[in-house]
XYZ file of C-alpha atoms in Angstrom:
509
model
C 84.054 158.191 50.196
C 80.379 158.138 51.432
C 79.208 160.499 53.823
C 77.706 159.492 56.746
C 73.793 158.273 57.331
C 71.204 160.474 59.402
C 71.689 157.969 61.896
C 75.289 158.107 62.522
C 75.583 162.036 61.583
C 75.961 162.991 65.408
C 78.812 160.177 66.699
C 80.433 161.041 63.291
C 80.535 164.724 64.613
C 81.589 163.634 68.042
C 84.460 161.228 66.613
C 85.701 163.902 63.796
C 85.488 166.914 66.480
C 88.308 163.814 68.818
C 90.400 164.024 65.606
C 93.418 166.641 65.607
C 92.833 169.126 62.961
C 95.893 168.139 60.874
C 94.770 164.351 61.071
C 91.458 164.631 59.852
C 92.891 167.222 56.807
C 95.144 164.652 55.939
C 93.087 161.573 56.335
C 90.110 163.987 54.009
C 92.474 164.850 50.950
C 93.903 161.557 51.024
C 92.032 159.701 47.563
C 93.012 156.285 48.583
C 91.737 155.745 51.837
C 89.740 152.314 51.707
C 86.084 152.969 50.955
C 83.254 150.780 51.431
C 81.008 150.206 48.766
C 77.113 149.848 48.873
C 76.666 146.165 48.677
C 79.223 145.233 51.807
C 77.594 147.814 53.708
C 74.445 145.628 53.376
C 76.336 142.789 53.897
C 77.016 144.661 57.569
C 73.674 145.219 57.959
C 72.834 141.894 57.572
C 75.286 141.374 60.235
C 72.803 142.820 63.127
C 69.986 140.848 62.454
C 69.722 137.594 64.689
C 68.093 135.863 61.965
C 69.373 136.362 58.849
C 70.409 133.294 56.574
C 73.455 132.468 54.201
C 70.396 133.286 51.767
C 69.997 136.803 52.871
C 73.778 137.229 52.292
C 73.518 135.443 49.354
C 70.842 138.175 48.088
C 73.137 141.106 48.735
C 76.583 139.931 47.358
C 75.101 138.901 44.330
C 74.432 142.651 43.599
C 77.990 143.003 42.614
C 78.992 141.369 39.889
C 82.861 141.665 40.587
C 82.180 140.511 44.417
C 79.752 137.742 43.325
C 82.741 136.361 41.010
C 85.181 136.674 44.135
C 83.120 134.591 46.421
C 82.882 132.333 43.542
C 86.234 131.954 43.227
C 87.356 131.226 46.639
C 84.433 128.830 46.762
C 86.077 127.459 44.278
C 89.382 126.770 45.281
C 91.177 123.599 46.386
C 90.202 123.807 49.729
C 86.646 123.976 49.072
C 86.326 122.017 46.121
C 87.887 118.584 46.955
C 85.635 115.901 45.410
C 82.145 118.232 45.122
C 80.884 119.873 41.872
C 82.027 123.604 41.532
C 79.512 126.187 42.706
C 77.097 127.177 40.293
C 74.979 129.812 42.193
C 76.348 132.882 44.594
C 74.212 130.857 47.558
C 76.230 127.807 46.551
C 79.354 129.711 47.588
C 78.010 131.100 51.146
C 76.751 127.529 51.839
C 79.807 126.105 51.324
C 82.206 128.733 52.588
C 80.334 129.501 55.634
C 79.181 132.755 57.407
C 82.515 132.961 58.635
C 84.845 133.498 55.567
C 82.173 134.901 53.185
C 82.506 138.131 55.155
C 86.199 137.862 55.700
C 85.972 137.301 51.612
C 83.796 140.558 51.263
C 85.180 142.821 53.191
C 88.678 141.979 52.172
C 88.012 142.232 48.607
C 86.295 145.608 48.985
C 88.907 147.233 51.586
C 91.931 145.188 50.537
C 92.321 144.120 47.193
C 96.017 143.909 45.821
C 97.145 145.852 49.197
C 98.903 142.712 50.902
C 102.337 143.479 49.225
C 103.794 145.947 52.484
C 104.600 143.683 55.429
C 103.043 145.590 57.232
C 99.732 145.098 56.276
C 100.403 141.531 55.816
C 100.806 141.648 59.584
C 98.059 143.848 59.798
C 95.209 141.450 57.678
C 96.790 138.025 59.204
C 96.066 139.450 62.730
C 92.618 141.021 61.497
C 91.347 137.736 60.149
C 92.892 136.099 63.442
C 90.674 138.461 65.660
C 87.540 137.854 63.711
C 87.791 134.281 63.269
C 88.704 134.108 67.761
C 86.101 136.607 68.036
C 83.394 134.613 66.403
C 84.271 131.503 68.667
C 83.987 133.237 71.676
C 80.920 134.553 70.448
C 79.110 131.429 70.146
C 79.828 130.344 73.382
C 79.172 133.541 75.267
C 76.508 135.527 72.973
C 75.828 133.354 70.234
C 73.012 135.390 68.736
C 76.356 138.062 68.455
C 78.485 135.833 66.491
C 77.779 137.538 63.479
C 78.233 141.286 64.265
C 81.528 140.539 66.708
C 83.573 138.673 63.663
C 82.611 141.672 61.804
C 83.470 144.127 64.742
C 86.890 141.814 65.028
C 87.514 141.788 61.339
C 87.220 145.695 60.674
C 89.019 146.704 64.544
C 92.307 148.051 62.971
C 91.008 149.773 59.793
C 92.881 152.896 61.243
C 95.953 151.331 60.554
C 95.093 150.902 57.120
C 93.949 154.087 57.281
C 97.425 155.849 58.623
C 99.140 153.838 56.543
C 97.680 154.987 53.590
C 97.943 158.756 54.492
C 101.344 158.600 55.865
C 103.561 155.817 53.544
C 106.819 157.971 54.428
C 105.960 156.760 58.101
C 104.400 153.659 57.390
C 107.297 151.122 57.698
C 108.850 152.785 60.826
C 105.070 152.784 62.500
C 104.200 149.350 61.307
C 106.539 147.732 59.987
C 108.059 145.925 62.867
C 105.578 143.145 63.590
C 106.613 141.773 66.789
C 105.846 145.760 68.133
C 103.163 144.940 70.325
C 99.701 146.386 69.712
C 100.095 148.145 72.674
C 103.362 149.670 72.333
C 102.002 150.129 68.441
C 98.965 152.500 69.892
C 101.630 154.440 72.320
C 103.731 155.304 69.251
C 100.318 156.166 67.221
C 99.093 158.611 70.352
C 102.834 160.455 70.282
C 102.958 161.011 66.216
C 99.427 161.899 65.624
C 97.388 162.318 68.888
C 95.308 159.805 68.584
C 95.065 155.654 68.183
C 93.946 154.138 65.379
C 90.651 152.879 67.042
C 89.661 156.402 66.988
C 90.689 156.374 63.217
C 88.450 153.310 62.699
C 85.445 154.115 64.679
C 85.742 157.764 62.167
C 85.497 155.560 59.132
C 82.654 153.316 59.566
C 80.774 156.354 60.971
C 81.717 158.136 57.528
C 80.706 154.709 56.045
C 77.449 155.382 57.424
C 77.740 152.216 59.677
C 75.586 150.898 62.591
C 76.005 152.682 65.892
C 76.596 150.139 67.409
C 79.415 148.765 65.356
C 81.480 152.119 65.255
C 81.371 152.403 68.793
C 82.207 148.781 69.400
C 85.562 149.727 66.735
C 86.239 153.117 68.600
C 86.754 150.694 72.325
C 87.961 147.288 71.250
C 91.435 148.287 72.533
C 90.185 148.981 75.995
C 90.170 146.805 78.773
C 88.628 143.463 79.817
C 86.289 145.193 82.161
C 83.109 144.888 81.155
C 79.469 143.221 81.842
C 78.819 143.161 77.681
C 79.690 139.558 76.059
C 80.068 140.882 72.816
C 82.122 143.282 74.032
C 84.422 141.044 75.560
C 84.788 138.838 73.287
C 85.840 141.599 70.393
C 88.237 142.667 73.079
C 89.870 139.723 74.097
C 89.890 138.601 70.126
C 93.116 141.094 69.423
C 95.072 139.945 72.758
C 94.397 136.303 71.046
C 95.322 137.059 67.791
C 98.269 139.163 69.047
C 99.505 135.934 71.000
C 98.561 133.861 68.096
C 101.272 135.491 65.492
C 103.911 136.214 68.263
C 107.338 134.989 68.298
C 106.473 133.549 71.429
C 102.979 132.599 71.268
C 103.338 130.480 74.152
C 104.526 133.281 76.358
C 102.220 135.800 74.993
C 99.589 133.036 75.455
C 100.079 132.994 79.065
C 99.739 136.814 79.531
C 96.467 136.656 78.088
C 95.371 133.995 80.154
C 96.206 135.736 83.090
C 93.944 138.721 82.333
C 91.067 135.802 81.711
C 91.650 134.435 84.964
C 90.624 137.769 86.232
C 87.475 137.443 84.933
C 84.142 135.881 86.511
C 83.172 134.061 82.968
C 86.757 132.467 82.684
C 85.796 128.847 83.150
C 83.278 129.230 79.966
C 86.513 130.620 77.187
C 87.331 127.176 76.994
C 90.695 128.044 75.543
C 91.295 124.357 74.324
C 88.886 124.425 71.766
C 89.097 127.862 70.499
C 92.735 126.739 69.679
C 92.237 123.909 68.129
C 89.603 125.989 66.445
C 92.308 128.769 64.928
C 94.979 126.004 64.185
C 92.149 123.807 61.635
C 90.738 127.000 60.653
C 93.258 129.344 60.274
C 95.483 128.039 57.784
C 93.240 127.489 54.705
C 91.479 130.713 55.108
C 95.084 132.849 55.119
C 95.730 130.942 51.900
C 92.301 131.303 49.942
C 92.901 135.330 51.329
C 96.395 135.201 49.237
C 98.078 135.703 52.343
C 102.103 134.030 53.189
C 101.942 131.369 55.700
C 102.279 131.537 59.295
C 104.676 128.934 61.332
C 102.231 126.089 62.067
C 101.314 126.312 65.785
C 100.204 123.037 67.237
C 97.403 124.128 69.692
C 97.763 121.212 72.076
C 101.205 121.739 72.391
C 100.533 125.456 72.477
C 97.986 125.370 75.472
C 100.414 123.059 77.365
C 103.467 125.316 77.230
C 101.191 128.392 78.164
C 99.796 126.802 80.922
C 103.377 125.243 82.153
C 104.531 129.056 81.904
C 101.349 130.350 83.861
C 102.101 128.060 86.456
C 105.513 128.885 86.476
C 104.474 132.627 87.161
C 101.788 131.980 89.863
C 104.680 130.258 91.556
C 107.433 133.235 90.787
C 104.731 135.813 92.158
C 103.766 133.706 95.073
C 107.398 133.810 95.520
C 107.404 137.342 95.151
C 104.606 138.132 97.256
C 106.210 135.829 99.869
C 108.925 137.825 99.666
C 107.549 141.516 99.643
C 104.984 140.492 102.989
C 108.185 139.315 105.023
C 110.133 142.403 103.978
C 106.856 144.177 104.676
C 106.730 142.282 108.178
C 110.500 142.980 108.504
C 109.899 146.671 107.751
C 106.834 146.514 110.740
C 109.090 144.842 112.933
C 112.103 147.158 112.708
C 109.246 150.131 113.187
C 107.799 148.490 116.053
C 111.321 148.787 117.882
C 111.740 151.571 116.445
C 109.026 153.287 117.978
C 109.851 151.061 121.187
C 113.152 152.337 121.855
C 112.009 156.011 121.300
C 109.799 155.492 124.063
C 112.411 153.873 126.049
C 115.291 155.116 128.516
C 118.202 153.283 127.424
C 119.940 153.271 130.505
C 117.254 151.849 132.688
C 114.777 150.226 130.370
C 111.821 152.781 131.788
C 109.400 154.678 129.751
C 111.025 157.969 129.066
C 110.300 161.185 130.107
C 108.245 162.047 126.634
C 106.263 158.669 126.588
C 105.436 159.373 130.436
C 103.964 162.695 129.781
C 102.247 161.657 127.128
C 100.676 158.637 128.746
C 99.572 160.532 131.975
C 98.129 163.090 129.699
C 95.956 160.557 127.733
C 94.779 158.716 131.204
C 94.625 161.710 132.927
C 91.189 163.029 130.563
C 89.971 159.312 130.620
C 89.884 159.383 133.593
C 87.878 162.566 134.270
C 85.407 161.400 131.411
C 85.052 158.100 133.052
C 85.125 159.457 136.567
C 87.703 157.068 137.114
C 90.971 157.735 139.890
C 94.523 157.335 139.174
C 97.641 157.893 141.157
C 101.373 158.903 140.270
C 103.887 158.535 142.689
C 107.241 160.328 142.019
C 110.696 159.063 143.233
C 114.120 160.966 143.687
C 117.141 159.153 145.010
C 118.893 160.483 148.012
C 122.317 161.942 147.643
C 122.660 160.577 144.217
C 125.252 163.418 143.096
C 127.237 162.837 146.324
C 127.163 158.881 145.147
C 128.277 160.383 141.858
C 131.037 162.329 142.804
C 132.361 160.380 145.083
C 132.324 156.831 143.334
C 131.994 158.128 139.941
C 129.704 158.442 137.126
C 129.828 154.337 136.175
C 129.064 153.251 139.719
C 126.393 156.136 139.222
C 124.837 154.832 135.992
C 124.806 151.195 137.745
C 122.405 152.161 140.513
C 120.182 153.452 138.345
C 119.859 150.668 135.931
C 119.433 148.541 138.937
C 117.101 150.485 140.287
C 115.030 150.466 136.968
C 115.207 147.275 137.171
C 113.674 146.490 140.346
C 111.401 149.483 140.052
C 109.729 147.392 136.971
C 109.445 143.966 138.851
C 107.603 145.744 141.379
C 104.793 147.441 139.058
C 101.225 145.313 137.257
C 100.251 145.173 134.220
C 98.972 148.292 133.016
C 101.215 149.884 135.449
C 103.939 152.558 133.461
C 107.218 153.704 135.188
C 108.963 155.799 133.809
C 112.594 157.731 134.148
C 111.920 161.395 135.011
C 114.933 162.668 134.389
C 118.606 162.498 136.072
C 117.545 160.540 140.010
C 114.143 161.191 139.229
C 111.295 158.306 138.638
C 107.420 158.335 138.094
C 105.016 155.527 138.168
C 101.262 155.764 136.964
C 99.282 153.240 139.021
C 95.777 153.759 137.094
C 92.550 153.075 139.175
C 94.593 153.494 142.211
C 93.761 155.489 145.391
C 96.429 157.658 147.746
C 96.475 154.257 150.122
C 97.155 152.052 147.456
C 99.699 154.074 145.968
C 101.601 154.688 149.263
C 101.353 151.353 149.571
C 103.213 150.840 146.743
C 106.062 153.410 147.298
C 106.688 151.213 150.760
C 107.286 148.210 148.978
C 109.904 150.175 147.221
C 111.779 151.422 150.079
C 111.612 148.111 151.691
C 113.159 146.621 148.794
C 115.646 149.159 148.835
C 116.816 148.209 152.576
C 116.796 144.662 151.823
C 118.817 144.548 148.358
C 121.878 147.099 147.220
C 121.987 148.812 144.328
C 125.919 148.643 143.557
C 128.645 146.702 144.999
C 132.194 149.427 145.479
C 135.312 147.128 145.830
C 133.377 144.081 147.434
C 131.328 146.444 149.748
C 127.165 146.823 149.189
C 126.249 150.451 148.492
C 122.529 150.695 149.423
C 120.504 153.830 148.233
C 116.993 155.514 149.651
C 114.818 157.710 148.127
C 112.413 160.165 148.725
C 108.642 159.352 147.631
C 105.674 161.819 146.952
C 102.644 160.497 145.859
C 99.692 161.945 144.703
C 95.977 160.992 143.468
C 93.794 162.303 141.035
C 90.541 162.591 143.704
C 91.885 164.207 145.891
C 92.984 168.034 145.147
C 90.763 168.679 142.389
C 93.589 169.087 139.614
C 93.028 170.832 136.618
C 95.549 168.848 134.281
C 98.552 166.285 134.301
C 101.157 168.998 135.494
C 99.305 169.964 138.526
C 99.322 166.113 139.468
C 103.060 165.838 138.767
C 103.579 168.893 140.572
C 101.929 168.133 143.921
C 103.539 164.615 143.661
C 106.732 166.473 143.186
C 105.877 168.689 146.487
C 105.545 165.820 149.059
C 108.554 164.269 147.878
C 110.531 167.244 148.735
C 108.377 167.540 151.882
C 110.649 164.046 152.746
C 113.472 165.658 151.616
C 113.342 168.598 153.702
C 112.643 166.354 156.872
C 115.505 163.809 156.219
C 114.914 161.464 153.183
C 114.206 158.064 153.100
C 110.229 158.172 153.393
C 106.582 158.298 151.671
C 104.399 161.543 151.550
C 100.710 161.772 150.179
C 99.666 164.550 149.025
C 97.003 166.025 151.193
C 97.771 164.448 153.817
């Protein structure tokens, strides 16, 4: 093999130092790896000029006598012959081949000659000439002033293969030869036997080629994703997923995969899929047989792009499904955390805030309202002889006055209002922005209620409860936190215990 140009000595560094040791050894003393001789290396040059003409290519096959007489000869076959005179000149040939398969011609007979015999590189060339010949119609819609170098870029993308192959024929047919493997799955198997893919491989060949830059790098990332702001780029990547659908078993269904990752991307209305099929279904078929390649099942494009596209739809409408599906689990899932949450903050037996949630909340409107120099008041309720009540009429009759009472304690309280069960007899309202008046207010409405409506009926008789009622507000004792509010609420209630039940005490007063 060549070494490497001055220009591509340092990325030839970088991409040998990526190589495992035992890899590069073995791909070095190998004596068959493919080589590329001088004149289709200035065929590739020719490549990166904008400019050049089937003239210029015409100049530098004609070099090489054995390549001149190859070009020749395909030019001459039945496809191209049909009711024209033979070729007589090398620039005859290119004209009437085209840009297209002239380099698929050259580089073929140079890396590839009397090497399509293992099925796997029969896969490996029909999906290689696929790539280049997609590549190059993307090309000229996107970059055409690129055409040239992306077929080329498409056409040489899986030289590592070639190249592993080659080193490694004991391993060769359980690596490659399975060609409905995808190419993905195929570079997962390459990274666990040899640490590496075989766009690494590549990209380390044309730089020991001596190729351009930019060619070796575009080799070393063609099997990365479709992110990227460089049409040429893109179009070499999106060439293999093509080609890859292309010579499926499914093409239809591997068709639609790929058309999903297009969708994704902000050129997607300019791929025009339709003709780049029709374009690899006239295309295609001659060139495969001029290359001495077997036949492919015919594809019918139309047919093709219809079945994709029925397929595609088909998804959209399964993930819609899905997604349909996952948001009202998802809302489910919020729902049943919403209650949840609810009933943690609830008492079950009386439908109050509990104890915890009470606390907390007078805590949290307790500092807003010292930061906002705002009032609140808290009034705090025990029932009167409620263990006498138990004892004699039992624990039921018990639990039914105090879901009762919850119950009226809550029609009796606004919005923005929380009351809460204390614990045992014991209730607590928060009556924000409310002064002592207000809130004793309030606590009179309750005991009136309480004298008007009974809390449990005991065989056909009314049982009606009072309670004793402290209340206390924020402006007026100068409390230092929430439990010194509670407590002097707490106090004047059992100020109206010790002096009889039944009655309302403000703190402070």
């Amino acid at each position: 093999m060549t070494g490497p140009t001055a220009v591509s000595e340092t990325l030839y560094t970088s991409l040998a130092n990526q190589l495992p040791s035992f890899l590069s050894s073995a791909l070095l003393q190998c004596k068959r790896l493919p080589s590329l001789p001088a004149v289709a290396l200035n065929v590739l040059e020719l490549t990166r000029i904008s400019d050049a003409t089937l003239s210029d290519y015409a100049r530098a096959i004609e070099h090489d006598p054995a390549l001149t007489a190859r070009v020749m000869s395909v030019a001459n076959s039945v496809h191209y012959l049909r009711a024209a005179q033979p070729p007589h000149t090398c620039f005859e040939a290119t004209q009437r081949m085209g840009l297209d398969v002239t380099l698929a011609t050259v580089l073929s007979f140079c890396l590839f000659e009397n090497d399509h015999s293992a099925r796997g590189r029969q896969h490996f060339w029909r999906r290689a000439i696929t790539s280049a010949v997609a590549a190059s119609y993307l090309a000229q819609q996107l970059c055409p002033h690129q055409a040239g170098s992306v077929f080329t870029a498409a056409l040489l993308q899986d030289i590592g293969i070639l190249a592993l192959q080659t080193a490694y024929p004991n391993d060769a047919e359980r690596l490659y030869g399975t060609e409905q493997a995808s190419h993905g799955h195929t570079q997962q198997v390459e990274k666990r036997y040899f640490g590496c893919d075989h766009a690494l491989i590549g990209a380390w060949l044309l730089a020991k080629w001596g190729a351009h830059d930019d060619l070796i790098r575009a080799i070393q990332r063609s099997h990365e994703g479709l992110e990227t702001d460089n049409p040429s780029v893109l179009c070499l990547r999106v060439s293999g997923a093509l080609a890859d659908a292309w010579l499926s078993a499914d093409p239809a269904q591997a068709l639609a995969g790929v058309m999903r990752q297009l969708r994704t991307l902000a050129t997607a209305d300019e791929w025009a899929l339709a003709g780049l099929l029709a374009h690899l279904e006239y295309t295609l078929p001659p060139l495969m047989e001029t290359l001495g390649l077997s036949q492919t099942v015919s594809i019918d494009s139309v047919r093709l792009l219809q079945e994709a596209q029925q397929l595609l739809y088909e998804h959209t409408l399964s993930l819609s499904a899905r997604l349909d599906a996952q948001q009202k689990a998802r809302d489910a899932l919020l729902d049943d955390y919403a209650q949840l949450e609810q009933r943690s903050r609830i008492d079950p037996l009386t439908q109050l805030a509990n104890r915890a949630w009470l606390e907390e909340q007078l805590r949290e409107r307790f500092h807003l309202c010292l930061s906002t120099k705002r009032t609140m008041s808290v009034v705090f309720i025990d029932l009167d002889h409620f263990k006498v009540l138990n004892d004699r009429f039992g624990h039921q009759a018990g639990d039914e006055v105090l879901a009762r009472f919850g119950k009226m304690l809550a029609s009796l309280v606004r919005v923005g209002d929380l009351a809460g069960r204390y614990g045992g007899e014991e209730f607590l309202v928060i009556l924000p922005d409310e002064n002592a008046e207000g809130a004793k207010r309030f606590a009179e409405r309750i005991t009136r209620r309480l004298q008007e409506r009974p809390m449990a009926r005991i065989e056909q008789e009314p049982l009606y409860v009072s309670v004793s009622i402290g209340v206390a507000c924020l402006t007026d004792g100068g409390f230092g936190n929430e439990r010194e509010l509670i407590d002097a609420a707490d106090q004047s209630m059992y100020f109206i215990k010790r002096s009889g039940r039944g009655g309302v005490s403000v703190y402070g007063q």
